[in-house]
Coordinates of C-alpha atoms in Angstrom, one line a residue:
X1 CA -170.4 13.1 183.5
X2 CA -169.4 9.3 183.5
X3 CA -167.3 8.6 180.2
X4 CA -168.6 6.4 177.5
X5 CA -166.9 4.8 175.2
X6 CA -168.1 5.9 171.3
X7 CA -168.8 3.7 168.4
X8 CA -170.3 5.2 165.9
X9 CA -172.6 3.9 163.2
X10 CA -170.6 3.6 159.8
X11 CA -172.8 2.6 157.4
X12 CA -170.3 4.0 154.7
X13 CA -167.9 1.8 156.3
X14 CA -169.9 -1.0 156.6
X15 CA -170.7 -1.0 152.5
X16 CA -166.9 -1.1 152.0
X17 CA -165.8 -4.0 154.5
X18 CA -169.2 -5.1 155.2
X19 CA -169.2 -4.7 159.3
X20 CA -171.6 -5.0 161.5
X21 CA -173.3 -2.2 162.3
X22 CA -172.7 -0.7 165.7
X23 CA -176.0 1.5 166.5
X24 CA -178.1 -1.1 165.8
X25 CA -181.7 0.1 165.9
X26 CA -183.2 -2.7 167.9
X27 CA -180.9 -2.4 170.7
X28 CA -179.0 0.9 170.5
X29 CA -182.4 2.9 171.1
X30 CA -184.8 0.5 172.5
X31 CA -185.7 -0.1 176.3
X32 CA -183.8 -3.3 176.8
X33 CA -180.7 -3.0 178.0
X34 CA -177.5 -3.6 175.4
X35 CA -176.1 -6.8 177.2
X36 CA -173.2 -9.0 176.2
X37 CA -174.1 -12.6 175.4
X38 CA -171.9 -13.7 177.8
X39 CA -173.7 -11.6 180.8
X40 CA -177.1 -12.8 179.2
X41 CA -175.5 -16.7 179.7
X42 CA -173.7 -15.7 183.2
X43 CA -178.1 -14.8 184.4
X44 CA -178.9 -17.7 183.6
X45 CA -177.9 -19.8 186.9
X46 CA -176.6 -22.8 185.7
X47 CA -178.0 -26.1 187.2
X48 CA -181.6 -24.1 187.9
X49 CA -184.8 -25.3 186.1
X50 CA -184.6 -22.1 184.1
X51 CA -181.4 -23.2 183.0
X52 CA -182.8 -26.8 182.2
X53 CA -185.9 -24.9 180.0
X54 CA -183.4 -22.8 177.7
X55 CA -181.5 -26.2 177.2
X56 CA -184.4 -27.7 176.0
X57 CA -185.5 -24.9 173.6
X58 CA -182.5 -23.6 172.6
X59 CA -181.7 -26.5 170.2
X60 CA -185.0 -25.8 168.2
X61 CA -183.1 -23.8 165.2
X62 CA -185.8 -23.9 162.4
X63 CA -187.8 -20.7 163.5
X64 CA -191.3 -22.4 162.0
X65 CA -190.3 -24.7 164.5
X66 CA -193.4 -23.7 167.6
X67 CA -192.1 -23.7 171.0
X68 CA -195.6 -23.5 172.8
X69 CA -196.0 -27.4 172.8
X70 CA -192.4 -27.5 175.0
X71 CA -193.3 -24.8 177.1
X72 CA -196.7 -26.2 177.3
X73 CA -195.4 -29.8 178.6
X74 CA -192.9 -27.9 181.2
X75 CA -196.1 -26.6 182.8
X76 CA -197.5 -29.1 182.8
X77 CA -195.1 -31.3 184.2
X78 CA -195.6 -28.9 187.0
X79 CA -192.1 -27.3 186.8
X80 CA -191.8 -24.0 188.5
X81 CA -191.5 -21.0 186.3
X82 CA -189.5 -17.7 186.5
X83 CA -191.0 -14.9 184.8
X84 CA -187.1 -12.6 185.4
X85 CA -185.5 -15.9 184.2
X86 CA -187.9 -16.7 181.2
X87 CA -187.2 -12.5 180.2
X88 CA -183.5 -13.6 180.2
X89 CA -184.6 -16.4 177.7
X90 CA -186.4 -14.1 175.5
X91 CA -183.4 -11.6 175.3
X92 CA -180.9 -14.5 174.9
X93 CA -183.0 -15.2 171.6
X94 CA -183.4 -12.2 170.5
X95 CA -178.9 -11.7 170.7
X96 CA -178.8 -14.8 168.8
X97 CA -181.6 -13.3 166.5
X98 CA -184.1 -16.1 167.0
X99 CA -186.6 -13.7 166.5
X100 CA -189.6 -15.8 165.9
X101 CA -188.6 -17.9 168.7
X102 CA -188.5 -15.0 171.4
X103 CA -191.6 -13.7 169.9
X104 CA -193.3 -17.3 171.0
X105 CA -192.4 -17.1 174.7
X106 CA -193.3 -13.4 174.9
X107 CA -196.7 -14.3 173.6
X108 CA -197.2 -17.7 175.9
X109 CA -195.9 -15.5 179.0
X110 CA -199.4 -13.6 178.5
X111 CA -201.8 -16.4 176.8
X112 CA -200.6 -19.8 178.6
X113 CA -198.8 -18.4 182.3
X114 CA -201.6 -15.2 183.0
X115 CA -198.4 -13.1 183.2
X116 CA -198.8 -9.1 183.5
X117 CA -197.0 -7.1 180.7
X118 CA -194.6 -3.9 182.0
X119 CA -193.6 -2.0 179.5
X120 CA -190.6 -3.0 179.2
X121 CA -192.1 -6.7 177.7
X122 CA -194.6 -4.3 175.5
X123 CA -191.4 -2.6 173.8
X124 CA -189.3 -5.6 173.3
X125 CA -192.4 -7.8 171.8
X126 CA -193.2 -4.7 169.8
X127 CA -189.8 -5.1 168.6
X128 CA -190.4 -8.8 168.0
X129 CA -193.8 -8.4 166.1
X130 CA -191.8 -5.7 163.7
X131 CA -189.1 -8.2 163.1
X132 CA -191.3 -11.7 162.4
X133 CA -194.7 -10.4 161.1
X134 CA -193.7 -6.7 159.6
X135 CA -194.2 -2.7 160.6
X136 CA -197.8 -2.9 159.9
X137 CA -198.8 -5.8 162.9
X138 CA -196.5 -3.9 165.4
X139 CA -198.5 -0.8 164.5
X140 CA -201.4 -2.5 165.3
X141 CA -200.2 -4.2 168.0
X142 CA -198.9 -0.7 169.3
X143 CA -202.7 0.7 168.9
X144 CA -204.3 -2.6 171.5
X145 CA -201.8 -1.5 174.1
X146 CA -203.2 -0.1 177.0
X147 CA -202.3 3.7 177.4
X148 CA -201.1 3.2 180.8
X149 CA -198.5 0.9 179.0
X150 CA -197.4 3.3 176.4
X151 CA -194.7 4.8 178.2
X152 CA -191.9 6.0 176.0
X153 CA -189.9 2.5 175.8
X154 CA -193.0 1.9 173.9
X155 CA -192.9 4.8 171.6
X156 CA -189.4 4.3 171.2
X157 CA -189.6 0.5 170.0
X158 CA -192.4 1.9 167.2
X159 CA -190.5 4.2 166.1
X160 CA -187.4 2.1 166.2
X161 CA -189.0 -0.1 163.9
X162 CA -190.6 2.5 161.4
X163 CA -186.7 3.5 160.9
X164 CA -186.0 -0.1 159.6
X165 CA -189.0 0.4 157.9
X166 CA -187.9 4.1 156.4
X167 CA -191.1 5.3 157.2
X168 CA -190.6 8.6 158.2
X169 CA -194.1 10.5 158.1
X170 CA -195.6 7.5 160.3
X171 CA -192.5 8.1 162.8
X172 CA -193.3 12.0 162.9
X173 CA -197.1 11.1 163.8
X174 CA -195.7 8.6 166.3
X175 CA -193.5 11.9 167.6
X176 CA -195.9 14.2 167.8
X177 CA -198.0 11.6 169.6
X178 CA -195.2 11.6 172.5
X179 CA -194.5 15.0 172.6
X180 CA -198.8 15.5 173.1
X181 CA -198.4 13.7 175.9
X182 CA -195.3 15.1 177.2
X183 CA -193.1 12.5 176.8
X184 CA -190.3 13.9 174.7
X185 CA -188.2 14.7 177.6
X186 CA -184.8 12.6 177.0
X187 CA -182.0 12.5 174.7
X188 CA -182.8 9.1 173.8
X189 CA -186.4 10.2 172.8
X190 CA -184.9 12.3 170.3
X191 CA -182.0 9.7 169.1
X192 CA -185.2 7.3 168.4
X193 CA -186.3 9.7 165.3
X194 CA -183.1 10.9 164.2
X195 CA -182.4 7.7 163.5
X196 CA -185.3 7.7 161.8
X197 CA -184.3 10.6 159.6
X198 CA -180.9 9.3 159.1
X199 CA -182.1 5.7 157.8
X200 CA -184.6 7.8 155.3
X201 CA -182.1 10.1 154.4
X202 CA -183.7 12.9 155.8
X203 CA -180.7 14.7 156.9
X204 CA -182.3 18.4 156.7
X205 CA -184.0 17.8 159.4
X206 CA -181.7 16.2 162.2
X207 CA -181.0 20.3 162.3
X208 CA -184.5 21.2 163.6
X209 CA -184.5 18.2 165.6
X210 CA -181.3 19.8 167.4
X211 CA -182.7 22.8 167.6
X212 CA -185.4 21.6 169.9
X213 CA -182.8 19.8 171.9
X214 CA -181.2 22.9 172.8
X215 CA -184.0 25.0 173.3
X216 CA -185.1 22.1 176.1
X217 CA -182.0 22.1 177.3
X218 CA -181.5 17.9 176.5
X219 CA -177.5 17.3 175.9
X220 CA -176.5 15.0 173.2
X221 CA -174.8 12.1 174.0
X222 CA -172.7 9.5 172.0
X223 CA -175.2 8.1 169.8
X224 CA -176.7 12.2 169.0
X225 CA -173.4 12.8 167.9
X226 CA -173.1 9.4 166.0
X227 CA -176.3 9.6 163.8
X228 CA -175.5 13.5 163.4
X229 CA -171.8 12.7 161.8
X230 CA -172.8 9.4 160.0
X231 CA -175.5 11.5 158.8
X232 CA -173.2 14.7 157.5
X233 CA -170.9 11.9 155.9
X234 CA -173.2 10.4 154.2
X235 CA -174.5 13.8 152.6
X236 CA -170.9 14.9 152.0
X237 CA -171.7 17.9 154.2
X238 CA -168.0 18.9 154.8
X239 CA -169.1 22.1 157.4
X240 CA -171.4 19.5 159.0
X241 CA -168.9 17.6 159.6
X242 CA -166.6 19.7 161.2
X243 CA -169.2 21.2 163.5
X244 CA -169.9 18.2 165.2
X245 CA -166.1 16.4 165.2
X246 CA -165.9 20.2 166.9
X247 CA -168.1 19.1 169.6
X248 CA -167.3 15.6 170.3
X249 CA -163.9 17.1 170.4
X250 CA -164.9 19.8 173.2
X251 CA -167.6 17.3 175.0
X252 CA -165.6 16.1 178.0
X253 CA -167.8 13.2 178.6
X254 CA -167.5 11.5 175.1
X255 CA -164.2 9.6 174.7
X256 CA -163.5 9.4 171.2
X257 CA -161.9 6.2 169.3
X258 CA -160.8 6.0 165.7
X259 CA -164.3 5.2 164.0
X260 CA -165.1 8.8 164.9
X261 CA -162.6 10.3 162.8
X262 CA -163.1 7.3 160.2
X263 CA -166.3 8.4 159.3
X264 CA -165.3 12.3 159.2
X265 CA -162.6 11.2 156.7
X266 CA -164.8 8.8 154.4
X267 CA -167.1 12.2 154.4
X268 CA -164.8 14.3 153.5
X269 CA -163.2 12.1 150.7
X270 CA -166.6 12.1 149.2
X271 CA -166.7 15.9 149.5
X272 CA -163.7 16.0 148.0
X273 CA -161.9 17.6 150.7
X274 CA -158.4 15.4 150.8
X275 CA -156.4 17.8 153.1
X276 CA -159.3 17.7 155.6
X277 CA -159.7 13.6 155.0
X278 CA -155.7 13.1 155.6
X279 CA -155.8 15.2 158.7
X280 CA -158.6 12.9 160.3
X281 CA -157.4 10.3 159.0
X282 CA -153.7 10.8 161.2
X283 CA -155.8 11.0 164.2
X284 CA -158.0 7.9 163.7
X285 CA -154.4 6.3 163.0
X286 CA -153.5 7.1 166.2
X287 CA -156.1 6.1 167.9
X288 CA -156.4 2.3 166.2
X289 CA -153.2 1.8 167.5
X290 CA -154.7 1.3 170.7
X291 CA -157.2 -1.4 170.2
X292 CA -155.2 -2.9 167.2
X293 CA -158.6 -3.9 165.3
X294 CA -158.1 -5.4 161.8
X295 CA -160.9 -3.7 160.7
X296 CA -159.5 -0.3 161.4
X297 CA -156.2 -0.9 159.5
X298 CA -158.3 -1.9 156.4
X299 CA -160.6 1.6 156.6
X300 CA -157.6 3.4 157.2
X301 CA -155.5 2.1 154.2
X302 CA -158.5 2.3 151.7
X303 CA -159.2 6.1 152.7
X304 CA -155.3 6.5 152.5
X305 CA -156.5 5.3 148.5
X306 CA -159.1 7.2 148.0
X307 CA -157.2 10.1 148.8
X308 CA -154.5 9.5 146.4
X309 CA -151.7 8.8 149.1
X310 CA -149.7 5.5 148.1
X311 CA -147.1 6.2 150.4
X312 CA -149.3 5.9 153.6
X313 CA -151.2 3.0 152.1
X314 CA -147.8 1.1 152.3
X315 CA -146.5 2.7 155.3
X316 CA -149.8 1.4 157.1
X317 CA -150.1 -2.1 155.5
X318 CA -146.0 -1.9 157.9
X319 CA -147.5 -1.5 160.5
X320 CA -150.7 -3.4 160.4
X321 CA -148.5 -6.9 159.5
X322 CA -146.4 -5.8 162.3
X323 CA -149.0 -5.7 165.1
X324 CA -151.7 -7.9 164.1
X325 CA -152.6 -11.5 162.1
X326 CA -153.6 -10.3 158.7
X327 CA -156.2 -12.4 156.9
X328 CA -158.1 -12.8 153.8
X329 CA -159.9 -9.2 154.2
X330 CA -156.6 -6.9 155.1
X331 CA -155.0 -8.6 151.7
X332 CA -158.0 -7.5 149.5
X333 CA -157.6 -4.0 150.6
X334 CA -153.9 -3.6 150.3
X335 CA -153.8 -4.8 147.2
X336 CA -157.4 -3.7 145.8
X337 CA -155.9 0.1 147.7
X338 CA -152.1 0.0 145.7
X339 CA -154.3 -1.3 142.1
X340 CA -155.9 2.4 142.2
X341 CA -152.3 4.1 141.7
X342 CA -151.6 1.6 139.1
X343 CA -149.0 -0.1 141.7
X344 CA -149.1 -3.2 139.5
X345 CA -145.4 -3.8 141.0
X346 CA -146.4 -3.9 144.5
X347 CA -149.8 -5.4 144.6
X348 CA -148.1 -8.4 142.7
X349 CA -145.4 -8.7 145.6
X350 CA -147.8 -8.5 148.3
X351 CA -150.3 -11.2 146.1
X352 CA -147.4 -13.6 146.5
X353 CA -146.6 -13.0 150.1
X354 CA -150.5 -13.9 150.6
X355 CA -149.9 -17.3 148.7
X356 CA -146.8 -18.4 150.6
X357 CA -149.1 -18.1 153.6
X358 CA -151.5 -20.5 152.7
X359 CA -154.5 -18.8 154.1
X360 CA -158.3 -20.0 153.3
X361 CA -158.2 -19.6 149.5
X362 CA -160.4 -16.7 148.9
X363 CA -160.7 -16.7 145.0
X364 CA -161.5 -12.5 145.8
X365 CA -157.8 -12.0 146.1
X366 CA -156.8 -13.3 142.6
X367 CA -159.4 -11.7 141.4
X368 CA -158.3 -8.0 141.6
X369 CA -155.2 -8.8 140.3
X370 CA -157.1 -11.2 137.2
X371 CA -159.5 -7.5 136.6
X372 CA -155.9 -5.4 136.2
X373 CA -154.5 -7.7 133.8
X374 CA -157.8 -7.9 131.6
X375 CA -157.5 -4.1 131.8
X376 CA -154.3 -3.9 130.5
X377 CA -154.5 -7.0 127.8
X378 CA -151.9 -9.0 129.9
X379 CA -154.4 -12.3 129.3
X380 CA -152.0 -14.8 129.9
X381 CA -150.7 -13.3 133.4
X382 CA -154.5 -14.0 134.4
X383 CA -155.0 -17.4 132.7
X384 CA -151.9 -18.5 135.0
X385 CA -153.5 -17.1 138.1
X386 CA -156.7 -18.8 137.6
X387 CA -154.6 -22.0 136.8
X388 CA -153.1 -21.9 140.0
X389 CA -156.1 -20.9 142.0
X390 CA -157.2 -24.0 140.9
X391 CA -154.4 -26.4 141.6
X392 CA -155.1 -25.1 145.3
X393 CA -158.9 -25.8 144.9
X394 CA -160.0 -22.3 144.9
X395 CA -163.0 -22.6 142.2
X396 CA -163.6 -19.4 139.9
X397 CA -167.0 -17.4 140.3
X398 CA -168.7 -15.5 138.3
X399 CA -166.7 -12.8 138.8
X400 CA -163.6 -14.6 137.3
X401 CA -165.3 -15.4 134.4
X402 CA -167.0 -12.2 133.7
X403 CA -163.6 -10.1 134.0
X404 CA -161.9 -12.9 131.5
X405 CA -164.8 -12.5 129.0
X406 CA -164.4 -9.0 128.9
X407 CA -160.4 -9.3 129.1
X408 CA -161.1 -11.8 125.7
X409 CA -163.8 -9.8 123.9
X410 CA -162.0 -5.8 124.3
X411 CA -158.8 -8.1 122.9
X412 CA -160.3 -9.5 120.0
X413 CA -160.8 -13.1 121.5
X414 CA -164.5 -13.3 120.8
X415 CA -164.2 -17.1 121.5
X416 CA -162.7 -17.4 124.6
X417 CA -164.8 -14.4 125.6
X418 CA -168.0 -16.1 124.8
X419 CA -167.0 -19.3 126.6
X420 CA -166.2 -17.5 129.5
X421 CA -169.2 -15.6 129.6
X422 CA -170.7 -19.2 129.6
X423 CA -169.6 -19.9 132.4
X424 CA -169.8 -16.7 134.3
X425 CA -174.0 -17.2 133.4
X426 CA -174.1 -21.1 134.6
X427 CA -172.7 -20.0 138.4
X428 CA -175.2 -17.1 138.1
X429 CA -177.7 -18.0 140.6
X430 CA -181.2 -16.7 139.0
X431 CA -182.7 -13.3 140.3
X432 CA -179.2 -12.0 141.0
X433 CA -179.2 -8.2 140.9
X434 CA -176.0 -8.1 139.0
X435 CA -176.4 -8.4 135.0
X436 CA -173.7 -9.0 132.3
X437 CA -173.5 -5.1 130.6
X438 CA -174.8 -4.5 127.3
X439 CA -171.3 -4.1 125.4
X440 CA -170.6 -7.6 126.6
X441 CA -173.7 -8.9 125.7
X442 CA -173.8 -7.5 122.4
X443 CA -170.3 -8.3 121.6
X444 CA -171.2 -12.3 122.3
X445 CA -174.3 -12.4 119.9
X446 CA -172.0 -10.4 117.0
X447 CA -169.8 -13.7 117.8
X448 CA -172.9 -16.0 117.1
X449 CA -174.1 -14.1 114.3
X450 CA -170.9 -14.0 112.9
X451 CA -170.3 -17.7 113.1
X452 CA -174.0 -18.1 111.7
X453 CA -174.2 -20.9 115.3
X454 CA -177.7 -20.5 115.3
X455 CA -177.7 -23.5 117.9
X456 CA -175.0 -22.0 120.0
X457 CA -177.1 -18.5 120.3
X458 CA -180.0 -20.5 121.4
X459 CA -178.3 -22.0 124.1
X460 CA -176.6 -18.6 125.0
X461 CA -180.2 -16.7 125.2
X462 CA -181.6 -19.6 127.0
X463 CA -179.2 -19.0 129.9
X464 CA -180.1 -15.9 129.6
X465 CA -183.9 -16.2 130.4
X466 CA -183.2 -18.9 132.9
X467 CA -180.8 -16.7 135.1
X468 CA -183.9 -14.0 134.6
X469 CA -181.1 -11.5 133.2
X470 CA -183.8 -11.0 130.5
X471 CA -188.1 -11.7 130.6
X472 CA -188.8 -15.2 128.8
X473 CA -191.1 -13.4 126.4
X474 CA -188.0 -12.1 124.5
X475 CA -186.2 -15.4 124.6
X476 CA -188.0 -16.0 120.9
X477 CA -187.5 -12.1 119.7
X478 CA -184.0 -12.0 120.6
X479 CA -183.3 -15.6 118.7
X480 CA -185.1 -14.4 115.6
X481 CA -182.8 -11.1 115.6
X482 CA -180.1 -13.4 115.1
X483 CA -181.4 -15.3 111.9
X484 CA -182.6 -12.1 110.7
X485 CA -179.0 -10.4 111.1
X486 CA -179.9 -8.0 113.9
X487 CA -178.4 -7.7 117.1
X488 CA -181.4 -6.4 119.5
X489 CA -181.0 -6.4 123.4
X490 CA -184.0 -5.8 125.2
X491 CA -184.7 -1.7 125.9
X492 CA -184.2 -1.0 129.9
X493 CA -181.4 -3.5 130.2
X494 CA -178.9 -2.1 133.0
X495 CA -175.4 -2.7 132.4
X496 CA -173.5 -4.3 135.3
X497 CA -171.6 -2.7 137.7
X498 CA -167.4 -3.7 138.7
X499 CA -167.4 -4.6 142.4

């Protein structure tokens, strides 16, 4: 068996450091073939009229923006056209995620150039349709295609996109559809709805689903064994996880890299099983060392946190400054990593080596350390950091703010804390999902009530209402609380969460 190389999908990863995520369901699973952009550019002959067409359209970014008319006045300027080449357009698009605009030349092929659809076209502008219009017009879409065209590429691409829809009863009716019609036959078949029960967190049954597998005697590949361990991870299944490290482990045809074990450790440190998480966690060390990804050294170092283990935090953060370019991101976990163990010492030390390097000022990085010193009442420490953040114009957010208004009101500063929540609300941009908690809330109005600033809690409840952090129907209730001596916050409110 030819050896592939495994990335696996890490969405637990990917919600810590906020990569990209590898299996991606519109290319990892679908018919078209997962192509570089750089082979997509190399097809496209340079100097040939093909070439000459994706010039012209590529600089149309706006995706309202129609293509037809272009395309339109190419034809009829009697320029030849290549259907293989004008495919290569359409996937060029779609890497670039111009959805809308590949959509356009897949439906012009068909309505303006009499092309004939393979099924191969059908899948990828089922794809398309999913992505610009929604699940419901590829499902109909899906039901107007010929049955001669609904091979399983076609299947696959519907039930690709009922996954990013989490829509998991429509993808079983779409499965039993295929295997009616005897089309479950390859690994990839299966893949296509475990990836389906993995996005839906349906994790029960990826089991039965590799039960059938083995009765048909279908192997599992890399991406089985991805969904299956990214799946077990994210259900904290610690003897799911060791059965199938076990057989990627024993599989002679997958070579494993460190986001294997990566994942395996993150699932295990939410199992709670440290000694199991450490001893992965050496072996996707070793491995990292190979392809010397930044990304890799920060997984590593914040699992080396969650597991309690300063010592390898620090002996990692060695080596990762001594074999790569740390930026911005690799600071944020070292020092977010050593804050857990209270390593107030050493997060401080590697803060400053982070300023004498004069990186892009990334006002995240003061902020861990601003957050520890509210914690512990050293004010003043984070009044200075903020003060120097902004002699290098890096601006505060609203996470600066926030963490100094609770710093000020848990220390008895209720006037600082209230102008700092001030702020914090006027960067809020309205319909944010994060809220101000209740405590801190509460704790400004006692100021304004206290003070008897009946003008000043009228302002404050105004920002309120217009960051939409409460309905404008209580804006009135919540101001006559105050006159009346009450402090009333509106029943339902969710208290924020520290990020």
């Amino acid at each position: 068996m030819k050896l592939v190389r495994l990335r696996t999908t890490l969405y637990n990863i990917k919600a810590q450091l906020g990569l990209g995520n590898v299996l991606d369901s519109s290319s990892s699973y679908s018919t078209a073939t997962r192509t570089t952009t750089r082979e997509v550019t190399n097809s496209l002959r340079k100097g040939s009229s093909m070439y000459k067409l994706y010039r012209m359209l590529s600089p149309m970014g706006d995706p309202n923006d129609s293509m037809v008319p272009l395309l339109d006045q190419w034809v009829e300027e009697g320029r030849p056209l290549d259907m293989e080449q004008l495919r290569i357009i359409i996937k060029k698009f779609r890497l670039y995620k111009r959805f809308s605009h590949a959509l356009q030349i897949s439906m012009w092929m068909t309505k303006k150039s009499n092309f004939v659809l393979t099924p191969a076209d059908v899948a990828i502008r089922l794809d398309l349709i999913a992505k610009v219009q929604g699940i419901e017009q590829a499902a109909n879409y899906f039901n107007c295609v010929p049955e001669k065209l609904k091979l399983p590429s076609v299947y696959i691409a519907l039930l690709n996109a009922y996954a990013c829809a989490k829509s998991a009863e429509k993808a079983e009716i779409i499965m039993q559809q295929m295997r009616d019609r005897g089309l479950v036959k390859k690994t990839i078949d299966y893949n296509s709805m475990m990836n389906v029960y993995y996005q839906t967190g349906n994790y029960k049954k990826l089991d039965s689903l590799m039960h059938e597998m083995e009765e048909k005697g279908i192997d599992c590949d890399k991406y089985t064994f991805s969904i299956l361990l990214s799946a077990y991870a994210a259900a904290s299944d610690g003897e799911g996880i060791d059965k199938i490290v076990a057989m990627m482990e024993a599989d002679r045809g997958v070579v494993l890299d460190w986001t294997v074990y990566a994942t395996a450790a993150s699932g295990y440190v939410k199992a709670g099983l440290s000694d199991k998480a450490l001893a992965v966690l050496r072996k996707s060390e070793v491995l990292m060392m190979h392809n010397k990804f930044s990304r890799a050294y920060d997984f590593v170092i914040t699992q080396y946190a969650a597991c309690g283990n300063k010592d390898d935090v620090l002996r990692v953060w060695k080596h990762y400054k001594q074999n790569l370019k740390v930026y911005n991101r690799g600071y944020i976990c070292v020092i977010s990593s050593l804050l857990k163990f209270d390593g107030m010492e050493s997060a401080e030390k590697i803060f400053e080596e982070w300023e004498s390097r004069n990186l892009c000022h990334d006002i995240r990085i003061p902020n861990h350390l601003i957050d520890a010193y509210c914690r512990r009442g050293l004010l003043h420490k984070a009044e200075t950091l903020i003060y120097k953040a902004q002699l290098r114009g890096t601006e505060p957010n609203v996470r600066t703010w926030y963490l100094m208004a609770t710093g000020y009101l848990q220390n008895n500063q209720s006037e600082k804390g209230v102008e700092a929540m001030k702020k914090a609300l006027v960067l809020l941009e309205a319909g944010t999902r994060w809220k101000p908690s209740k405590e801190c809330l509460a704790a400004c109005l006692g100021y304004y009530k206290k003070e008897r600033d009946i003008e000043g809690a009228g302002y404050f409840i105004k920002l309120l209402t217009g960051k939409e952090i409460i309905s404008a129907d209580l804006h009135d209730r919540l101001l006559n609380n105050i006159r009346n001596g009450a402090i009333a916050l509106p029943l339902g409110f969710e208290p924020a969460t520290r990020s």
